[in-house]
CSV table of C-alpha atoms in Angstrom, one decimal:
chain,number,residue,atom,x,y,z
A,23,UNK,CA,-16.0,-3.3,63.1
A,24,UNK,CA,-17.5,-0.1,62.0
A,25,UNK,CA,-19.5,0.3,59.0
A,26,UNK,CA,-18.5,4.0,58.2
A,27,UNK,CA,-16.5,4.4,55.7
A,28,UNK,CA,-12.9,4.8,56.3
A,29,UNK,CA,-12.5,7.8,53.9
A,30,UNK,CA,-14.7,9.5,55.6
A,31,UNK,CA,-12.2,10.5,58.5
A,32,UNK,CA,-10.3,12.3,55.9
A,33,UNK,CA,-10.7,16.1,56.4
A,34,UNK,CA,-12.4,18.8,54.1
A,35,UNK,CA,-12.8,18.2,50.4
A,36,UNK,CA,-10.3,16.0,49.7
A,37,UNK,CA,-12.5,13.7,52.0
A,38,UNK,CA,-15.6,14.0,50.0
A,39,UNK,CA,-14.6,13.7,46.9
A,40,UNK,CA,-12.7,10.6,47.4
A,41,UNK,CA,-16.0,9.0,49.0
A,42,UNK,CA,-17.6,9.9,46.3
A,43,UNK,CA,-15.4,8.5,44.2
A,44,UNK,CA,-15.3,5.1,46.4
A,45,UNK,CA,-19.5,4.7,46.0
A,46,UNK,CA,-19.2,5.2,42.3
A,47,UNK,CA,-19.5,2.1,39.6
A,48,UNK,CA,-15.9,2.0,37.9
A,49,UNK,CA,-16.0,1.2,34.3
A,50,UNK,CA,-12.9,-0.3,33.0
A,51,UNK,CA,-10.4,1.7,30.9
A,52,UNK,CA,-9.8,0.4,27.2
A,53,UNK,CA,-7.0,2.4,25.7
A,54,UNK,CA,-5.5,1.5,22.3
A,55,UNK,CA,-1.9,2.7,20.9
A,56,UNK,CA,-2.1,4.3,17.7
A,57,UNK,CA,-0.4,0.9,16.3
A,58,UNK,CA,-3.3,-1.5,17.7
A,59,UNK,CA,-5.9,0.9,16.2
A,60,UNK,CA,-4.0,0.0,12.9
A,61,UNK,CA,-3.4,-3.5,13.0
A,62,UNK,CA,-7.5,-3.6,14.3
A,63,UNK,CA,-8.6,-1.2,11.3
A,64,UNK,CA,-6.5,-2.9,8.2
A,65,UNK,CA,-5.3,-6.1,9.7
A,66,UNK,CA,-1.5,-5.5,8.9
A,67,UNK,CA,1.1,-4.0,11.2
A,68,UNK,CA,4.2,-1.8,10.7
A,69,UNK,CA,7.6,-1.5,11.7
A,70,UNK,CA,8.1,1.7,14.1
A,71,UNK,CA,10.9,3.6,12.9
A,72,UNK,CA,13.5,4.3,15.5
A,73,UNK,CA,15.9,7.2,15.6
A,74,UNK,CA,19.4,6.5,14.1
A,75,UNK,CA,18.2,3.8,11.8
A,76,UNK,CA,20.2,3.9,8.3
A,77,UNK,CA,17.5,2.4,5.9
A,78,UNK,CA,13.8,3.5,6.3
A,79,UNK,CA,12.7,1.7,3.0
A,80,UNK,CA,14.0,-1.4,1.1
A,81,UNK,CA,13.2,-2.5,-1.9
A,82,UNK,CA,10.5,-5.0,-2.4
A,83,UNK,CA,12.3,-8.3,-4.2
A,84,UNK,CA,10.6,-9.7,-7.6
A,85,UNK,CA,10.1,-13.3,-6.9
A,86,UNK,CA,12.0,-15.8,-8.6
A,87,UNK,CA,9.9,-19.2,-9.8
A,88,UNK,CA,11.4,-22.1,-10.2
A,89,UNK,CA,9.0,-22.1,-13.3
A,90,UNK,CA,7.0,-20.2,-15.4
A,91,UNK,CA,3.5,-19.4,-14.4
A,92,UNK,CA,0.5,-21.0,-16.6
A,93,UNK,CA,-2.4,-21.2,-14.1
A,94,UNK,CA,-4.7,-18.9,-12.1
A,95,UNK,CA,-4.0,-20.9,-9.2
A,96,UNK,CA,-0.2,-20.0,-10.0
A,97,UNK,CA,-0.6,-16.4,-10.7
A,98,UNK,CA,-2.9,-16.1,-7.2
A,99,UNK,CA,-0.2,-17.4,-5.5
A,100,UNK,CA,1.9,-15.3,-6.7
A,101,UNK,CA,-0.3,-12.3,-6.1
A,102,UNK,CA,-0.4,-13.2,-2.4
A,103,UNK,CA,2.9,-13.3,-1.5
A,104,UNK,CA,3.8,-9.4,-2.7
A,105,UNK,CA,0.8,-8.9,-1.0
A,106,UNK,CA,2.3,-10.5,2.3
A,107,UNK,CA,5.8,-8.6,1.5
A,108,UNK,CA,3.8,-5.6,2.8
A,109,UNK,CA,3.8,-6.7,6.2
A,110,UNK,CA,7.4,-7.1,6.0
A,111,UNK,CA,8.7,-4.1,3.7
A,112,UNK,CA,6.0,-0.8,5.3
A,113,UNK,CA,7.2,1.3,8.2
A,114,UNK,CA,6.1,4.0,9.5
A,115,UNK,CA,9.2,6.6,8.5
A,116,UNK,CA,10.0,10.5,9.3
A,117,UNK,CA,8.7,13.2,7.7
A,118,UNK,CA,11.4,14.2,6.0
A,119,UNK,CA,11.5,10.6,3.6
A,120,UNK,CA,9.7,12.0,0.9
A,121,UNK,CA,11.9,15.1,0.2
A,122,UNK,CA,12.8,13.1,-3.2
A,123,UNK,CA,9.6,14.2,-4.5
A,124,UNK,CA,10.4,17.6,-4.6
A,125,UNK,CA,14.3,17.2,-5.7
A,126,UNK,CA,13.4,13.9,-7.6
A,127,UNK,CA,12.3,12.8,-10.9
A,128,UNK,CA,9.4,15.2,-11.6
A,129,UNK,CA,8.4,17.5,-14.4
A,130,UNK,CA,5.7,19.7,-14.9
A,131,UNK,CA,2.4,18.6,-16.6
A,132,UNK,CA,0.8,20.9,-19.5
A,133,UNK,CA,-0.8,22.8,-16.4
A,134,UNK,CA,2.1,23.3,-15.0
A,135,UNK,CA,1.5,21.8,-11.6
A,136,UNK,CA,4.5,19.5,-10.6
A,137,UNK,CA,4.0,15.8,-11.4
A,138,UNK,CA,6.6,12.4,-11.7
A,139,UNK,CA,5.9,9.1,-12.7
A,140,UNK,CA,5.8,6.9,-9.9
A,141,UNK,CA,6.0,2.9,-9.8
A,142,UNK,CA,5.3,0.4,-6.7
A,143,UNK,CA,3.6,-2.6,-6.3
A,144,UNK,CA,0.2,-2.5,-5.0
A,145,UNK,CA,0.0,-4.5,-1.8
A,146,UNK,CA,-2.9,-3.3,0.4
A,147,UNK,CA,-6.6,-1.6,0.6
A,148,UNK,CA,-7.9,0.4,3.1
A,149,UNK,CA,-11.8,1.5,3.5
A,150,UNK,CA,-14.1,4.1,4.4
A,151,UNK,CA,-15.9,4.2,7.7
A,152,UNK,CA,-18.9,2.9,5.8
A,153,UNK,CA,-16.5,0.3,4.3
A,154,UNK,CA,-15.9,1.3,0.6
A,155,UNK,CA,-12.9,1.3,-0.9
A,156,UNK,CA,-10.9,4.6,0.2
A,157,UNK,CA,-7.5,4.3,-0.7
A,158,UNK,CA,-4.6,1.7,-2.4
A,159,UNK,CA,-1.5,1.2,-1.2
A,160,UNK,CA,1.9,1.3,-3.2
A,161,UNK,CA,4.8,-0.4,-1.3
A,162,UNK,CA,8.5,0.1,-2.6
A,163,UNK,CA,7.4,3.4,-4.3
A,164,UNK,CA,10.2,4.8,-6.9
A,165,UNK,CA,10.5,7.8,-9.6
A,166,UNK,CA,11.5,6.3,-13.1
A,167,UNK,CA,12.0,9.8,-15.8
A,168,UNK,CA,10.3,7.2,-18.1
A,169,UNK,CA,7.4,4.8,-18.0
A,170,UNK,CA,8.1,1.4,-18.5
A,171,UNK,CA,11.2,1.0,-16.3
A,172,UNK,CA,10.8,-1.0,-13.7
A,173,UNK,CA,14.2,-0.2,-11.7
A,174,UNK,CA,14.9,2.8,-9.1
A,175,UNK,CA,15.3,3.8,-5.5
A,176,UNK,CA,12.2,3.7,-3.0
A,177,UNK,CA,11.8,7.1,-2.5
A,178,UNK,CA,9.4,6.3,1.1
A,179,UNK,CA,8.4,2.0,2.3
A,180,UNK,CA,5.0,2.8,1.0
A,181,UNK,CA,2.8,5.3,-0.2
A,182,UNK,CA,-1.1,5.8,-0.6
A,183,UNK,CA,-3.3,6.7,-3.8
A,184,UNK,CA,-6.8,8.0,-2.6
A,185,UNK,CA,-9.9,6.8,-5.2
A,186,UNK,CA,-11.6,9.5,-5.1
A,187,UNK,CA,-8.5,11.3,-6.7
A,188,UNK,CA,-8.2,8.9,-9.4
A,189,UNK,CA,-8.7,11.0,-12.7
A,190,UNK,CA,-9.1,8.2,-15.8
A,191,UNK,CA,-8.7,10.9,-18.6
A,192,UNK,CA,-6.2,13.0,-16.5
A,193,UNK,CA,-3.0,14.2,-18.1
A,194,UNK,CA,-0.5,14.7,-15.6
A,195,UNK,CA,2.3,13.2,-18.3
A,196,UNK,CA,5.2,15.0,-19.4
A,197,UNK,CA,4.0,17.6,-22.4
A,198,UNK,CA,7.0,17.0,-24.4
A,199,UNK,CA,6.8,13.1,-24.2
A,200,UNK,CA,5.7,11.6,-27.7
A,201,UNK,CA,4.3,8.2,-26.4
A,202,UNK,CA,0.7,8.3,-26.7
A,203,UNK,CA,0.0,6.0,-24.1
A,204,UNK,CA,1.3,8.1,-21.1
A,205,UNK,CA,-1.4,10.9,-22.3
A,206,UNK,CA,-4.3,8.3,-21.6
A,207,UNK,CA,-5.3,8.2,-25.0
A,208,UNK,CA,-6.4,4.3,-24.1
A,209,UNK,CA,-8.6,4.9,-21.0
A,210,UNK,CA,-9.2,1.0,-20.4
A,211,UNK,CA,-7.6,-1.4,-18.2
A,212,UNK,CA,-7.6,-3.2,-14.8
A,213,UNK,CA,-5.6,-3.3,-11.4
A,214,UNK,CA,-4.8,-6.3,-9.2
A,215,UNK,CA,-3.2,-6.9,-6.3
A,216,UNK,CA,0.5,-7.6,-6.6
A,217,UNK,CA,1.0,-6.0,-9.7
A,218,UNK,CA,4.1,-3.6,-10.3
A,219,UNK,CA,2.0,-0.6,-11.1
A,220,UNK,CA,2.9,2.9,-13.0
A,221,UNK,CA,1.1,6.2,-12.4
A,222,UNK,CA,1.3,9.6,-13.4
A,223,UNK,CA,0.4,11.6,-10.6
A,224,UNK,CA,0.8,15.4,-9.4
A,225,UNK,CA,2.7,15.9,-6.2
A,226,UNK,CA,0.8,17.5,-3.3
A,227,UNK,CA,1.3,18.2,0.4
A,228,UNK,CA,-0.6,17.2,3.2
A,229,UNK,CA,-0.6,17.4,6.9
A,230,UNK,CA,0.2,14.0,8.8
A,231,UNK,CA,-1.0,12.8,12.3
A,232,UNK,CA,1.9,14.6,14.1
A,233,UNK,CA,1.0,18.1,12.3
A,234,UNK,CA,3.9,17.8,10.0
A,235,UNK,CA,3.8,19.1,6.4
A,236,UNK,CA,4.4,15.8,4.3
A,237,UNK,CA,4.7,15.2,0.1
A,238,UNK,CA,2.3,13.3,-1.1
A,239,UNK,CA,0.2,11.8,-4.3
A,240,UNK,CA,-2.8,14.0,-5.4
A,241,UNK,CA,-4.6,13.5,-8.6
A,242,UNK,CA,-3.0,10.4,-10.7
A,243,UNK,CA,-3.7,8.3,-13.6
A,244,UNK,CA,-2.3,4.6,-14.0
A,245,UNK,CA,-0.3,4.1,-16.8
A,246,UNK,CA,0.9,0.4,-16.7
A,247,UNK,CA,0.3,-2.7,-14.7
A,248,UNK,CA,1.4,-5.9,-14.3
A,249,UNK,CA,2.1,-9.0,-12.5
A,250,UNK,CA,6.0,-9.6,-12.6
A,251,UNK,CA,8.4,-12.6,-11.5
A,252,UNK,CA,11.9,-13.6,-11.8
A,253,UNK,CA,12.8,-16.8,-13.9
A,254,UNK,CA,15.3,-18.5,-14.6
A,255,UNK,CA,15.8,-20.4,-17.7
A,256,UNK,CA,17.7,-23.6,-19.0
A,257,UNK,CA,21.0,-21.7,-19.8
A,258,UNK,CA,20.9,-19.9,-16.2
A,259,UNK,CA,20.0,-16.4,-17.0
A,260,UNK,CA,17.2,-14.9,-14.8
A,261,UNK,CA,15.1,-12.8,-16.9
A,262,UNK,CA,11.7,-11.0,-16.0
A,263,UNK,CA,8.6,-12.1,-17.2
A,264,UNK,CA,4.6,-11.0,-17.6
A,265,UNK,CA,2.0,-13.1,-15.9
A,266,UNK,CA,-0.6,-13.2,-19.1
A,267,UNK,CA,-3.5,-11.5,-18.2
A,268,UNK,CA,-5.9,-14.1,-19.3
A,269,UNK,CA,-4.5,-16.5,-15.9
A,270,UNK,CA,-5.5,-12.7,-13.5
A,271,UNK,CA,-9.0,-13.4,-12.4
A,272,UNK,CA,-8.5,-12.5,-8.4
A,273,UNK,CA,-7.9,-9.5,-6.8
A,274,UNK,CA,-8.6,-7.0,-9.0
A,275,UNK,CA,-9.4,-3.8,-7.2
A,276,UNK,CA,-10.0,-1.5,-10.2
A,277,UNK,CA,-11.6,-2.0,-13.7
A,278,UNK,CA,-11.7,0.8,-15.7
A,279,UNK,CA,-13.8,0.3,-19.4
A,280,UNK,CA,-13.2,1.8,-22.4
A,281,UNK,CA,-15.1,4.6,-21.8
A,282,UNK,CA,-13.5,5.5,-18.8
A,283,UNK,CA,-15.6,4.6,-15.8
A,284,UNK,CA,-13.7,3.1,-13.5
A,285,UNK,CA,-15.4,0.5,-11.3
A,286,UNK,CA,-13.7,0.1,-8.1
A,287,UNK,CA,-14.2,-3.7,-6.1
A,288,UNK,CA,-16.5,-4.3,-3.1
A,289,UNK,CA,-14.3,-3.8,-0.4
A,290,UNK,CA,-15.8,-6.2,1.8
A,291,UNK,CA,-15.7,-8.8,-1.1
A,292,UNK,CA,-12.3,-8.2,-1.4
A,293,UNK,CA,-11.2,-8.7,1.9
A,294,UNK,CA,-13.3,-12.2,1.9
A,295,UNK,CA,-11.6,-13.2,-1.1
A,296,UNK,CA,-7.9,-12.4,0.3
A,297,UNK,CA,-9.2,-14.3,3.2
A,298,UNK,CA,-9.8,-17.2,1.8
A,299,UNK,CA,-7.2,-17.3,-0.4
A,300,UNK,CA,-4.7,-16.9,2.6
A,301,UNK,CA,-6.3,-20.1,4.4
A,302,UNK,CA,-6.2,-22.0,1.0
A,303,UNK,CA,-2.5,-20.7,0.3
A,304,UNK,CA,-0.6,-20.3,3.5
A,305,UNK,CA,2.6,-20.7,2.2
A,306,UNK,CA,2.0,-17.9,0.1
A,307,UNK,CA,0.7,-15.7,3.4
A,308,UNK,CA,1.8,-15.9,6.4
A,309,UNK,CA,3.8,-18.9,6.3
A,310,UNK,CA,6.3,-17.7,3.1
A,311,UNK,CA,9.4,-18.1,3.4
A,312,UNK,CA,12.2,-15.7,1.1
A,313,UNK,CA,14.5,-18.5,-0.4
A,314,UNK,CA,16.1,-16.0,-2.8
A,315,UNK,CA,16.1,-12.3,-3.7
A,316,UNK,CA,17.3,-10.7,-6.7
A,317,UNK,CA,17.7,-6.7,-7.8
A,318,UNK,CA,14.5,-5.3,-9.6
A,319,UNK,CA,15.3,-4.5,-13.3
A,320,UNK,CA,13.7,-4.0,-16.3
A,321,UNK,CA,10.8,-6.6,-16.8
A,322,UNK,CA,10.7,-8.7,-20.1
C-alpha cells in the first residue's frame, strides 16, 4: 500500500487545501441553541411559542390550602411552588404581546411620561456576568387602574424589572390619586419570592434579540407585596388570605429601609437557599402536582 496520501491525487487547489485540511488537529464543535444557553444561565426553561397558538399567557392560579398557614416552614412551601409555576406558566411570546401597554391601563405620571400599575407574582432572578443580582422576574403580569386589586388579564407570561432601575422615592403614580401610599410617602418594605407584587412603573421600549421594538418596564417603584393563598373555610366559601409577615423569613430578594436604601440579596446566596429548599421540599418543586385551580380575585 502506498503511504501518500490519497487526496493528494486530487488536482490544483482544491487538492491542497483539502490535504491541508486532512493533517490538521480537529477540535470538536460545541454549539448551543439559544434555549440551552437559557436553561444553562438561569436554570429554568420556556415554552417556544408556535405560530397559530390562541393563548400566549395564562394566568398564574392562587393556591388553595387545605388550611391556613402559621409556620415558616408552611409559608416557604408555599413560596416555592409559585416559584415552580414559572417553569410552567413563561413562554417565550411575539412581539406584538405587549401592545396592551400602550392601549391598556396607563396614565401619565406628574412628568408626564406614560406609566400603569402593574401586578405579577415574582417567580425568578437572573444575575450579572459577575453574578449580582440583575434583574426580577414578574410572571402573570396584569394592569389594575388601581392598586390593591389583585384581579386582571396577563397582558405578556412574564415580564422583567431591572435593579438598577429601581427608583425607592420615585413617583410614577397617578397625580390625581389621593392615596398616599402609591406616592411612596412610606419608602420601607421587603420583597420575597412568590409574593403577588404591585409596582408603579413608566412604560419604555426596548429592542429584543430578534431586532424587534418591544414595550417594556423602565423606571418603577413597588407599591405592595404579599404572599397570597386560597382557603377555604368551614362553611365552604374560599376566600383569600395574607401570609403574616412575621412567618416570611426566606427568599427575600429586596429589603428596602426606612430611609430608602434598598438592599438587594446575594445572588449566589439566594440561589443556594432555593437550592436547598427544593431538595428539602420536593413536593413543592419539581415534584408539585396542581390538584385544584381557582380565578384570582381580590385578596382578603
Amino acid at each position: 500500500m502506498s503511504d501518500k496520501n490519497p487526496l493528494l491525487a486530487l488536482s490544483g487547489n482544491i487538492g491542497n487545501r483539502l490535504v491541508k485540511l486532512s493533517q490538521q488537529k480537529q477540535e470538536p464543535d460545541i454549539w448551543y441553541s439559544e434555549r440551552s444557553l437559557y436553561k444553562l444561565r438561569f436554570g429554568m426553561d420556556f415554552h417556544e411559542y408556535q405560530e397559530g397558538e390562541e393563548e400566549t399567557s395564562e394566568m398564574v392560579p392562587i393556591l388553595t390550602m387545605r388550611h391556613r398557614i402559621k409556620t415558616r416552614e408552611e409559608a416557604l412551601k408555599l413560596q416555592l411552588s409559585y416559584r415552580t409555576l414559572h417553569t410552567r406558566f413563561a413562554k417565550r411570546t411575539p412581539y406584538s404581546q405587549r401592545l396592551e401597554l400602550a392601549h391598556g391601563t396607563t396614565h401619565k405620571d406628574k412628568t408626564g411620561a406614560v406609566c400603569a400599575y402593574i401586578v405579577g407574582f415574582v417567580t425568578d432572578f437572573a444575575t450579572f456576568a459577575d453574578g449580582r443580582l440583575a434583574r426580577i422576574c414578574l410572571t402573570s403580569p396584569f394592569l389594575v387602574e388601581e392598586p390593591g386589586i389583585a384581579n386582571g388579564k396577563p397582558f405578556d407570561s412574564h415580564i422583567w424589572l431591572r435593579v438598577e432601575r429601581l427608583h425607592v422615592d420615585g413617583d410614577y403614580a397617578d397625580p390625581t390619586d389621593p392615596d398616599p401610599r402609591v406616592h411612596n410617602q412610606d419608602l420601607s418594605g421587603v420583597i420575597h419570592i412568590g409574593e403577588l407584587l404591585t409596582i408603579a412603573a413608566q412604560i419604555n421600549t426596548y429592542v429584543d434579540s430578534q431586532g424587534r421594538k418591544r414595550l417594556g418596564v423602565g423606571e418603577w417603584s413597588p407599591l405592595f407585596a404579599a404572599l397570597i393563598y386560597g382557603y377555604t373555610g368551614a362553611d365552604g366559601r374560599s376566600v383569600y388570605k395574607h401570609v403574616p409577615v412575621h412567618l416570611l423569613k426566606h427568599l427575600r430578594l429586596l429589603k428596602i429601609e426606612s430611609n430608602g436604601t434598598a438592599r438587594w440579596a446575594d445572588a449566589h446566596m439566594l440561589a443556594c437557599e432555593v437550592e436547598n429548599a427544593e431538595r428539602r421540599y420536593p413536593k413543592s418543586a419539581g415534584e408539585m402536582r396542581l390538584t385544584h385551580d381557582i380565578p384570582v380575585g381580590e385578596a382578603a
